[in-house]
XYZ file of C-alpha atoms in Angstrom:
494
model
C -25.431 21.762 -26.986
C -22.994 24.370 -24.972
C -25.057 23.465 -21.790
C -24.017 19.769 -22.262
C -20.665 20.655 -22.953
C -20.640 22.888 -19.702
C -21.665 20.099 -18.191
C -19.147 17.868 -19.069
C -16.331 20.089 -18.399
C -17.761 20.885 -14.706
C -17.849 17.335 -14.017
C -14.220 16.543 -15.377
C -12.763 19.520 -13.068
C -14.907 17.730 -10.311
C -13.196 14.155 -10.571
C -9.936 15.806 -11.286
C -10.260 17.539 -8.068
C -11.430 14.527 -6.099
C -8.426 12.358 -7.630
C -6.135 15.305 -6.588
C -7.223 14.994 -2.769
C -7.579 11.586 -2.364
C -3.993 10.699 -4.280
C -2.818 12.947 -1.825
C -4.013 11.301 1.077
C -3.069 8.045 -0.324
C 0.671 9.199 -1.360
C 1.212 10.930 2.690
C 0.061 7.134 3.894
C 2.268 4.740 2.004
C 5.025 7.205 1.934
C 5.535 7.195 5.810
C 5.973 3.269 5.645
C 9.580 4.346 3.944
C 10.316 7.562 4.466
C 11.367 7.210 8.262
C 14.372 4.320 6.965
C 16.862 6.924 6.570
C 15.771 9.144 9.307
C 16.506 6.251 11.865
C 20.163 6.778 12.994
C 19.139 9.978 13.949
C 16.475 8.932 15.806
C 18.640 6.582 17.616
C 21.387 9.074 18.574
C 18.651 11.509 19.545
C 16.182 9.023 21.967
C 18.687 6.541 22.553
C 17.399 3.831 20.890
C 18.672 0.218 20.769
C 19.147 -1.562 17.701
C 16.048 -3.431 18.695
C 13.879 -0.519 19.980
C 14.701 1.327 16.681
C 12.639 -1.146 14.432
C 9.494 -0.671 16.229
C 9.698 2.613 14.862
C 8.774 0.866 12.008
C 7.161 -1.468 13.091
C 4.469 -0.134 15.241
C 2.848 1.968 12.289
C 3.005 -1.300 9.899
C 1.451 -3.461 12.434
C -1.632 -1.095 13.248
C -1.912 0.004 9.335
C -2.309 -3.580 8.275
C -4.126 -4.572 11.268
C -6.942 -1.969 10.783
C -7.085 -2.331 7.133
C -10.184 -4.275 6.851
C -11.990 -2.640 9.467
C -11.344 0.825 8.122
C -12.506 -0.523 4.708
C -15.983 -1.881 5.695
C -16.286 1.090 8.078
C -16.140 3.620 5.128
C -18.940 1.408 3.504
C -21.525 1.207 6.335
C -20.687 4.747 7.854
C -19.929 6.806 4.875
C -17.122 7.397 2.519
C -16.078 10.956 2.864
C -17.023 10.843 6.607
C -14.540 8.058 7.232
C -11.987 9.397 4.739
C -11.750 12.820 6.610
C -11.674 11.299 10.490
C -8.913 9.226 9.677
C -6.972 11.976 7.955
C -7.367 13.859 10.970
C -6.070 11.079 13.058
C -3.148 10.331 10.766
C -2.332 14.500 10.923
C -2.652 14.920 14.771
C -0.537 11.455 15.239
C 2.176 12.674 13.027
C 2.343 16.035 14.537
C 2.618 14.233 18.161
C 5.183 11.611 16.290
C 7.596 14.810 15.847
C 7.179 16.530 19.297
C 7.672 12.753 21.018
C 10.534 13.465 23.435
C 10.937 9.901 24.690
C 11.150 6.281 22.757
C 7.849 4.938 24.542
C 5.854 8.086 23.584
C 7.412 7.808 19.833
C 6.626 4.021 19.549
C 3.000 4.777 20.837
C 2.004 7.533 18.589
C 3.888 5.536 15.492
C 0.971 2.958 16.456
C -1.781 5.442 16.192
C -0.523 7.054 13.173
C -0.678 3.519 11.596
C -4.865 3.285 12.919
C -5.327 6.197 10.719
C -3.380 5.070 7.522
C -5.357 1.862 7.887
C -8.743 4.204 8.026
C -7.359 6.572 5.059
C -6.072 4.117 2.407
C -9.313 1.568 1.608
C -11.435 4.442 2.052
C -9.386 6.703 -0.651
C -10.092 3.697 -3.498
C -13.378 3.257 -2.246
C -13.982 7.068 -3.236
C -12.799 6.583 -6.622
C -14.534 3.221 -7.453
C -18.007 4.504 -6.041
C -17.705 8.010 -7.410
C -16.202 7.073 -11.302
C -17.659 4.885 -13.647
C -16.271 1.496 -14.818
C -14.488 2.388 -17.977
C -11.681 4.750 -19.205
C -12.505 7.458 -16.510
C -12.145 5.169 -13.739
C -8.811 3.203 -15.140
C -7.553 6.978 -15.318
C -7.921 7.693 -11.586
C -7.113 4.020 -10.611
C -3.809 4.563 -12.230
C -3.337 7.899 -10.110
C -4.189 6.209 -7.141
C -1.489 3.137 -7.802
C 1.036 6.105 -9.122
C 0.772 7.553 -5.428
C 1.187 4.246 -3.737
C 3.720 3.191 -6.116
C 5.618 6.688 -5.561
C 5.392 6.658 -1.639
C 7.034 3.377 -1.891
C 9.994 4.367 -4.304
C 10.523 8.107 -2.862
C 10.568 7.596 0.658
C 14.389 7.360 0.735
C 14.511 10.409 -1.458
C 12.012 12.499 0.643
C 13.470 11.194 4.127
C 16.656 12.128 3.591
C 16.202 15.552 1.858
C 14.011 16.166 5.118
C 16.334 14.345 7.750
C 19.145 16.228 6.277
C 17.859 19.827 5.977
C 15.537 20.144 9.034
C 15.929 16.299 11.402
C 14.154 13.727 11.823
C 10.617 15.736 13.114
C 10.414 16.932 9.671
C 9.657 13.317 8.223
C 6.382 13.550 10.248
C 5.841 17.340 11.055
C 5.235 17.880 6.960
C 1.832 15.374 7.132
C 0.454 17.831 9.418
C -0.013 20.906 6.607
C -0.547 17.875 3.819
C -3.420 16.722 5.880
C -4.966 20.140 6.893
C -5.047 20.878 2.961
C -6.687 17.429 2.244
C -9.445 17.579 4.826
C -10.274 21.427 3.568
C -10.376 20.337 -0.271
C -12.118 16.917 0.926
C -15.014 18.898 2.274
C -15.261 20.555 -0.992
C -14.708 18.255 -3.576
C -16.055 14.670 -2.246
C -19.581 13.651 -2.796
C -21.359 14.119 0.348
C -22.307 10.691 2.021
C -26.073 9.649 1.144
C -28.623 9.628 3.818
C -28.814 5.839 5.347
C -32.554 4.883 6.479
C -32.772 2.240 8.943
C -30.558 0.417 11.217
C -27.202 -0.360 10.299
C -25.698 -3.487 12.067
C -22.111 -3.548 12.959
C -20.132 -6.823 12.486
C -18.520 -6.199 16.087
C -17.351 -9.879 16.613
C -15.859 -10.112 13.128
C -14.162 -6.555 13.436
C -12.410 -7.353 16.597
C -11.266 -11.126 15.277
C -10.285 -9.872 11.988
C -8.546 -7.102 13.664
C -6.609 -8.920 16.276
C -5.410 -11.858 13.564
C -4.012 -9.099 11.091
C -2.455 -7.498 13.943
C -1.040 -10.879 15.158
C -0.003 -12.004 12.079
C 1.913 -8.638 10.960
C 3.867 -8.891 14.414
C 4.714 -12.403 14.119
C 6.009 -11.417 10.604
C 8.075 -8.547 11.678
C 9.676 -10.652 14.854
C 11.377 -12.435 12.204
C 13.815 -9.541 11.444
C 15.311 -10.404 15.102
C 14.392 -13.715 15.721
C 14.602 -17.150 13.805
C 11.522 -18.076 11.917
C 11.495 -21.412 14.273
C 11.441 -19.503 17.338
C 8.730 -19.253 19.855
C 8.337 -15.195 19.651
C 7.464 -16.022 15.840
C 5.357 -19.194 15.883
C 3.279 -18.208 19.273
C 1.834 -14.918 17.399
C 1.305 -16.869 14.088
C -0.390 -19.592 15.672
C -2.727 -17.089 17.255
C -3.146 -15.348 13.919
C -4.277 -18.946 12.237
C -6.584 -19.156 14.823
C -8.159 -15.796 15.110
C -8.685 -15.543 11.111
C -10.108 -19.152 11.104
C -12.386 -18.047 13.798
C -13.220 -14.671 11.885
C -14.242 -17.166 8.731
C -16.480 -19.005 10.897
C -18.361 -16.087 12.014
C -18.632 -14.304 8.791
C -19.735 -17.422 7.112
C -22.180 -18.595 10.000
C -23.066 -15.923 12.554
C -22.514 -12.573 11.674
C -26.150 -11.391 10.598
C -24.471 -8.410 8.561
C -20.767 -9.705 7.782
C -17.809 -7.276 8.029
C -16.448 -9.200 5.127
C -19.222 -11.085 3.214
C -17.298 -14.160 1.862
C -19.446 -14.274 -1.571
C -16.709 -11.242 -2.878
C -14.134 -13.801 -2.811
C -16.369 -15.397 -6.065
C -14.786 -12.794 -8.130
C -12.420 -14.683 -9.851
C -10.661 -11.149 -10.964
C -10.500 -9.884 -7.752
C -8.831 -13.271 -6.433
C -6.117 -13.804 -8.883
C -5.254 -9.653 -8.923
C -4.460 -10.221 -5.158
C -2.448 -12.962 -5.592
C -0.279 -10.789 -7.921
C -0.126 -8.082 -6.054
C 1.119 -10.303 -2.925
C 3.765 -11.437 -4.851
C 4.710 -8.242 -6.729
C 5.257 -6.623 -3.665
C 6.932 -9.466 -1.652
C 9.609 -9.029 -4.576
C 10.087 -5.283 -5.364
C 9.284 -3.367 -1.471
C 12.248 -6.061 -0.949
C 14.178 -4.644 -3.457
C 14.009 -1.075 -2.585
C 15.062 -2.209 1.278
C 17.969 -4.028 -0.323
C 19.244 -1.236 -2.659
C 19.021 1.088 -0.028
C 21.536 -0.829 2.265
C 23.815 -1.464 -1.108
C 24.393 2.341 -1.564
C 25.072 3.092 1.797
C 26.235 0.359 3.522
C 28.805 -0.976 0.616
C 29.030 2.105 -1.990
C 29.102 4.752 1.225
C 26.290 7.294 0.122
C 25.186 9.426 2.742
C 21.070 9.845 2.694
C 20.679 12.594 0.801
C 23.053 10.719 -1.679
C 21.301 7.610 -1.317
C 17.884 9.188 -1.765
C 18.731 11.268 -4.977
C 19.911 8.050 -6.773
C 16.441 6.480 -5.994
C 15.030 9.792 -8.239
C 15.451 7.693 -11.593
C 13.486 4.597 -10.158
C 10.748 6.709 -8.993
C 10.108 8.385 -12.063
C 10.173 4.934 -13.938
C 7.066 3.645 -11.682
C 5.539 7.084 -12.487
C 6.047 6.636 -16.148
C 5.020 2.407 -15.955
C 1.607 3.918 -13.829
C 1.124 6.793 -16.351
C 1.178 4.267 -19.580
C -0.823 1.345 -17.931
C -4.305 2.843 -18.376
C -3.892 3.214 -21.722
C -2.291 0.173 -22.833
C -5.343 -1.609 -20.630
C -7.680 0.027 -22.998
C -5.438 -1.376 -25.808
C -4.367 -4.668 -24.737
C -6.166 -5.580 -21.585
C -5.150 -6.385 -18.179
C -3.853 -9.585 -18.513
C -1.560 -8.285 -21.499
C -0.291 -5.409 -19.089
C -0.082 -7.175 -16.175
C 2.183 -9.571 -17.549
C 4.324 -7.373 -19.446
C 4.481 -5.102 -16.299
C 5.648 -7.992 -13.867
C 8.499 -9.453 -16.863
C 9.850 -6.215 -16.960
C 10.145 -6.106 -13.165
C 11.554 -9.548 -13.071
C 14.195 -8.775 -15.626
C 15.302 -5.869 -13.800
C 15.462 -7.433 -10.556
C 17.454 -9.871 -11.999
C 19.907 -7.384 -13.294
C 20.348 -5.846 -9.831
C 22.187 -9.342 -8.732
C 25.313 -7.684 -10.518
C 25.768 -5.562 -6.825
C 29.061 -6.023 -5.989
C 31.644 -3.861 -3.807
C 33.743 -2.730 -6.755
C 30.550 -1.754 -8.887
C 29.167 1.199 -9.416
C 25.502 2.980 -9.656
C 25.354 3.289 -13.047
C 26.388 -0.265 -14.111
C 24.745 -2.221 -10.630
C 21.856 -0.321 -9.672
C 20.361 1.993 -12.362
C 19.453 0.256 -15.209
C 17.733 -3.176 -13.001
C 16.301 -0.191 -10.530
C 14.748 1.305 -13.547
C 13.102 -1.613 -15.251
C 12.102 -2.818 -11.983
C 10.138 0.660 -11.482
C 8.676 0.656 -14.692
C 7.336 -2.997 -14.258
C 6.208 -2.152 -11.000
C 4.070 0.839 -11.943
C 2.800 -1.144 -14.997
C 1.705 -4.134 -12.915
C 0.439 -2.421 -10.183
C -2.115 -0.056 -12.202
C -2.884 -2.825 -14.042
C -3.878 -4.863 -11.213
C -6.060 -2.659 -9.345
C -7.806 -1.692 -12.438
C -8.220 -6.177 -12.706
C -9.502 -6.394 -9.304
C -12.214 -3.482 -9.234
C -13.715 -4.750 -12.296
C -17.538 -5.601 -11.598
C -17.437 -4.986 -7.786
C -20.894 -4.158 -6.485
C -20.496 -0.109 -5.208
C -21.818 -0.975 -1.973
C -18.439 -3.507 -1.615
C -15.930 -1.437 -2.989
C -14.736 -0.201 0.232
C -14.128 -3.870 1.120
C -12.206 -4.537 -2.293
C -9.790 -1.682 -1.680
C -9.329 -2.936 1.784
C -8.406 -6.327 0.350
C -5.980 -4.723 -2.253
C -4.239 -2.307 0.290
C -3.862 -5.343 2.582
C -2.529 -7.460 -0.270
C 0.435 -4.559 -1.062
C 0.987 -4.487 2.540
C 1.184 -8.145 3.697
C 3.028 -8.902 0.598
C 5.797 -5.922 1.461
C 6.203 -7.414 5.045
C 6.435 -11.149 4.129
C 8.819 -10.801 1.493
C 10.962 -8.479 3.772
C 11.191 -10.760 5.959
C 11.580 -13.951 3.815
C 14.420 -12.615 1.595
C 16.183 -10.747 4.356
C 16.401 -14.148 6.237
C 17.894 -15.452 2.539
C 20.064 -12.487 2.374
C 21.397 -13.008 5.859
C 22.356 -16.641 5.111
C 24.392 -15.815 2.834
C 26.098 -12.897 4.185
C 28.402 -14.290 6.402
C 32.355 -13.516 6.085
C 34.455 -16.704 5.526
C 38.343 -16.815 4.513
C 38.799 -14.922 1.280
C 35.702 -13.290 1.412
C 35.257 -9.780 2.538
C 32.905 -8.442 4.518
C 31.254 -6.231 1.962
C 31.161 -8.898 -0.353
C 29.560 -11.360 1.660
C 26.922 -8.851 2.249
C 26.404 -8.552 -1.181
C 26.022 -12.066 -1.973
C 23.427 -12.041 0.360
C 21.864 -9.253 -1.651
C 22.024 -10.656 -4.789
C 20.614 -14.123 -3.640
C 17.593 -11.836 -2.391
C 17.131 -10.845 -5.675
C 17.597 -14.110 -7.163
C 14.633 -15.248 -5.307
C 12.515 -12.070 -6.039
C 12.973 -12.860 -9.207
C 11.408 -16.020 -9.163
C 8.485 -15.032 -7.121
C 7.910 -12.388 -9.508
C 7.880 -14.847 -12.898
C 5.265 -17.061 -10.080
C 3.023 -13.855 -10.391
C 3.343 -14.087 -14.141
C 2.212 -17.346 -14.500
C -0.763 -16.862 -12.195
C -1.636 -13.605 -14.040
C -1.414 -15.085 -17.271
C -3.693 -18.020 -16.330
C -6.431 -16.210 -14.104
C -6.852 -12.977 -15.478
C -9.301 -12.171 -18.820
C -7.890 -10.441 -21.264
C -10.605 -8.441 -21.576
C -13.312 -7.360 -19.125
C -17.059 -8.612 -18.801
C -19.348 -6.544 -20.750
C -19.756 -3.277 -18.874
C -23.275 -2.662 -16.816
C -24.407 0.374 -16.906
C -23.741 3.295 -13.896
C -26.987 3.531 -12.834
C -28.467 7.171 -12.078
C -27.977 8.950 -8.669
C -31.524 8.467 -7.507
C -31.171 4.736 -8.184
C -27.766 4.112 -6.478
C -29.450 6.321 -2.933
C -32.154 3.992 -3.159
C -29.973 0.980 -3.439
C -27.904 1.837 -0.886
C -30.786 2.465 1.414
C -32.092 -0.786 0.767
C -28.732 -2.202 1.660
C -28.657 -0.548 4.790
C -32.124 -1.841 5.931
C -31.293 -5.092 4.671
C -27.806 -4.918 6.765
């Protein structure tokens, strides 16, 4: 009996250490999407960026992060999860150092793109390691809850950490901080992440599929982010979007008819939980990622907060995201994923509606705090439970693929929502006789929050109709020897 207890205690400690490492990496790469925002004015002053050029400090990272997501996800399945995770982390850490040392605009944008490639490799590998290492049920749900919490915290705490680092040490610090974090992740990862199983026989990599999906996703993201300076009907937006449609259509044809071992086996989309959960995540991030953006603008441009004050104002929202993420796994065990997803989305929709109270004469305590906390709580609940739903029943050999799809849904939801809602806000922000510039600006924010609430209610309907309340009957977790045999057989077949 004592031997069994000791073995269980050792396994629990090992799993906790594994979760610490992969969640630290996930937080690091998601944080870098938002942490640079408050540092942009300092970068403009030091490196003499134009307004348009400055946006590419953000866009270069987002485009390559999204474009290489599926390639990184499938590489984790085919080449080994630990190997790909550690390689991606090293690339991310080194490129972060190069960002901090950049002395020209071109160098900074170039190494930001390289940093995005590292993020696109690391992020799907983190989720794949969790789903492949932990048995389905409460233990995996806890791991997924922590993983999703790190993603939510990374998105919501970017303003806070960016403000602290920029004001205390200058803009290079928002990049330099990743070097020691990345080194810790690599050292601990070598110790606690299980070694990759030996793969025998030939391994076929779908090169044509990889090129098509990566170029298609890059073109799609590029077209979306260009809407911040160009109209939706401009050639600079329509041309890359059309190219993306052609490339992604060709990718689907190759995967279905040509590829001997598809990069993305289309059979994975037969999993209804995965389809619905990804649709929910796209809509949720379309509304809530934009919410953080507009609140930051309101605090700094209307209420007059500096970078540090705006960052500190996000602390209650960040804590509410963490609270929702912590509660979600236990609520899922009691209520089922459908109930928790819909509850979280309803909370987020209510909070977003409360944010429509933003006005020039309002205060943070009345216009931002209640809606922000309610939205953050809902985000934590819905994101964790959607992640649990998306990974239920996914074969072990496709865990990297499923994680890549989920991460891509988050990223594209955020980019698309920001593009659409920014356009809506801008259309309502033109001053008119009798309406001040700040009032017109907050009218635009309020219109964007209203549309965001409608998007979240659409996600509620999809979740309520499409998700199962309880997971399908669990399948017994195979023994390690059986897993090795199955993965060897799959590698040979591929």
